[in-house]
Short mmCIF file of C-alpha atoms in Angstrom, two decimals:
data_model
loop_
_atom_site.label_atom_id
_atom_site.label_comp_id
_atom_site.label_asym_id
_atom_site.label_seq_id
_atom_site.Cartn_x
_atom_site.Cartn_y
_atom_site.Cartn_z
CA UNK A 276 -23.48 -51.76 -15.28
CA UNK A 277 -23.32 -48.76 -17.57
CA UNK A 278 -25.62 -46.80 -15.26
CA UNK A 279 -23.28 -47.49 -12.35
CA UNK A 280 -20.31 -46.07 -14.27
CA UNK A 281 -22.35 -43.04 -15.29
CA UNK A 282 -23.29 -42.42 -11.65
CA UNK A 283 -19.66 -42.78 -10.56
CA UNK A 284 -18.54 -40.35 -13.27
CA UNK A 285 -21.24 -37.85 -12.30
CA UNK A 286 -20.39 -38.07 -8.59
CA UNK A 287 -16.68 -37.57 -9.33
CA UNK A 288 -17.46 -34.56 -11.50
CA UNK A 289 -19.64 -33.01 -8.80
CA UNK A 290 -16.92 -33.50 -6.19
CA UNK A 291 -14.27 -32.03 -8.52
CA UNK A 292 -16.46 -28.98 -9.06
CA UNK A 293 -16.89 -28.61 -5.30
CA UNK A 294 -13.10 -28.58 -4.87
CA UNK A 295 -12.53 -26.07 -7.67
CA UNK A 296 -15.41 -23.64 -6.98
CA UNK A 297 -13.88 -21.81 -3.95
CA UNK A 298 -10.89 -20.79 -6.08
CA UNK A 299 -12.93 -19.19 -8.87
CA UNK A 300 -13.83 -15.53 -9.15
CA UNK A 301 -17.31 -14.43 -8.17
CA UNK A 302 -18.37 -13.89 -11.79
CA UNK A 303 -17.30 -17.36 -12.84
CA UNK A 304 -18.99 -18.87 -9.78
CA UNK A 305 -22.33 -17.26 -10.57
CA UNK A 306 -22.21 -18.34 -14.21
CA UNK A 307 -20.93 -21.87 -13.60
CA UNK A 308 -23.04 -22.88 -10.61
CA UNK A 309 -26.15 -23.36 -12.76
CA UNK A 310 -24.36 -25.18 -15.58
CA UNK A 311 -25.04 -28.92 -15.80
CA UNK A 312 -22.17 -31.38 -15.66
CA UNK A 313 -21.64 -32.86 -19.10
CA UNK A 314 -18.62 -33.91 -21.10
CA UNK A 315 -16.96 -30.75 -19.84
CA UNK A 316 -16.83 -30.16 -16.09
CA UNK A 317 -18.53 -26.75 -16.09
CA UNK A 318 -20.71 -27.21 -19.15
CA UNK A 319 -20.35 -26.07 -22.73
CA UNK A 320 -19.49 -22.47 -23.69
CA UNK A 321 -18.43 -21.39 -20.20
CA UNK A 322 -15.90 -18.91 -21.60
CA UNK A 323 -18.50 -17.13 -23.72
CA UNK A 324 -20.91 -16.91 -20.81
CA UNK A 325 -18.23 -15.45 -18.52
CA UNK A 326 -17.32 -12.85 -21.17
CA UNK A 327 -20.98 -11.89 -21.49
CA UNK A 328 -21.28 -11.56 -17.70
CA UNK A 329 -18.19 -9.31 -17.57
CA UNK A 330 -19.52 -7.13 -20.38
CA UNK A 331 -22.84 -6.81 -18.57
CA UNK A 332 -21.06 -5.81 -15.36
CA UNK A 333 -19.03 -3.14 -17.19
CA UNK A 334 -22.19 -1.69 -18.73
CA UNK A 335 -23.93 -1.64 -15.38
CA UNK A 336 -20.97 0.21 -13.83
CA UNK A 337 -21.23 2.87 -16.55
CA UNK A 338 -24.95 3.25 -15.90
CA UNK A 339 -24.39 3.36 -12.15
CA UNK A 340 -21.65 5.99 -12.49
CA UNK A 341 -23.78 8.21 -14.73
CA UNK A 342 -26.82 8.13 -12.44
CA UNK A 343 -25.06 8.77 -9.13
CA UNK A 344 -24.33 12.38 -8.17
CA UNK A 345 -21.69 13.45 -5.71
CA UNK A 346 -22.89 15.26 -2.63
CA UNK A 347 -21.30 18.59 -3.56
CA UNK A 348 -23.90 20.60 -1.68
CA UNK A 349 -23.16 19.07 1.70
CA UNK A 350 -20.24 20.71 3.53
CA UNK A 351 -17.63 18.33 4.82
CA UNK A 352 -15.79 19.50 7.93
CA UNK A 353 -12.40 18.33 9.01
CA UNK A 354 -10.96 19.91 12.15
CA UNK A 355 -12.89 23.19 11.75
CA UNK A 356 -11.78 23.66 8.15
CA UNK A 357 -14.14 23.20 5.25
CA UNK A 358 -12.93 20.57 2.83
CA UNK A 359 -13.74 21.89 -0.62
CA UNK A 360 -13.80 19.72 -3.69
CA UNK A 361 -12.22 20.72 -7.00
CA UNK A 362 -10.39 23.80 -5.73
CA UNK A 363 -6.90 24.70 -6.69
CA UNK A 364 -4.45 25.97 -4.11
CA UNK A 365 -4.21 29.36 -5.86
CA UNK A 366 -7.89 30.14 -5.33
CA UNK A 367 -8.30 28.65 -1.90
CA UNK A 368 -9.18 30.94 1.00
CA UNK A 369 -9.21 29.60 4.49
CA UNK A 370 -12.56 29.99 6.23
CA UNK A 371 -12.92 32.68 8.85
CA UNK A 372 -12.90 31.51 12.41
CA UNK A 373 -16.25 30.78 13.94
CA UNK A 374 -15.29 32.60 17.14
CA UNK A 375 -16.09 36.29 16.83
CA UNK A 376 -14.60 37.60 20.04
CA UNK A 377 -10.88 38.08 20.15
CA UNK A 378 -8.53 37.60 23.07
CA UNK A 379 -8.10 41.34 23.62
CA UNK A 380 -11.83 41.88 24.19
CA UNK A 381 -11.77 39.46 27.12
CA UNK A 382 -9.07 41.34 28.94
CA UNK A 383 -5.34 40.96 29.26
CA UNK A 384 -3.78 37.54 29.52
CA UNK A 385 -1.67 36.47 32.45
CA UNK A 386 1.46 36.61 30.32
CA UNK A 387 0.74 40.20 29.27
CA UNK A 388 0.27 41.17 32.95
CA UNK A 389 3.65 39.66 33.78
CA UNK A 390 5.18 41.49 30.83
CA UNK A 391 3.82 44.84 32.07
CA UNK A 392 5.24 44.18 35.55
CA UNK A 393 8.61 43.34 34.04
CA UNK A 394 8.65 46.52 31.93
CA UNK A 395 7.75 48.72 34.93
CA UNK A 396 10.72 47.55 36.95
#
């Protein structure tokens, strides 16, 4: 009879965990999913294990940030203007146009022709 009550208690605890698990953060889920059901629903010392997991994640973020380099050597173009990083507005020069020929070298525009006709009359 005692085994039956133990099985009922264990099954209830497992179902309670299944209801609670979707509402936990990802860190708590990873730590608590391997914990056995005991007197406490998520096992003993869950708080300490979660704190250790958070500290480990913080340290890994520091390591990840120190090893990754920004791509400062790759130009980033946005609508024919070079987007420069870490430049102040006082030192910024706009890039020269990529087109070398000007409008005057291709001949007069239609509006300038009309303007000349208007001036002659």
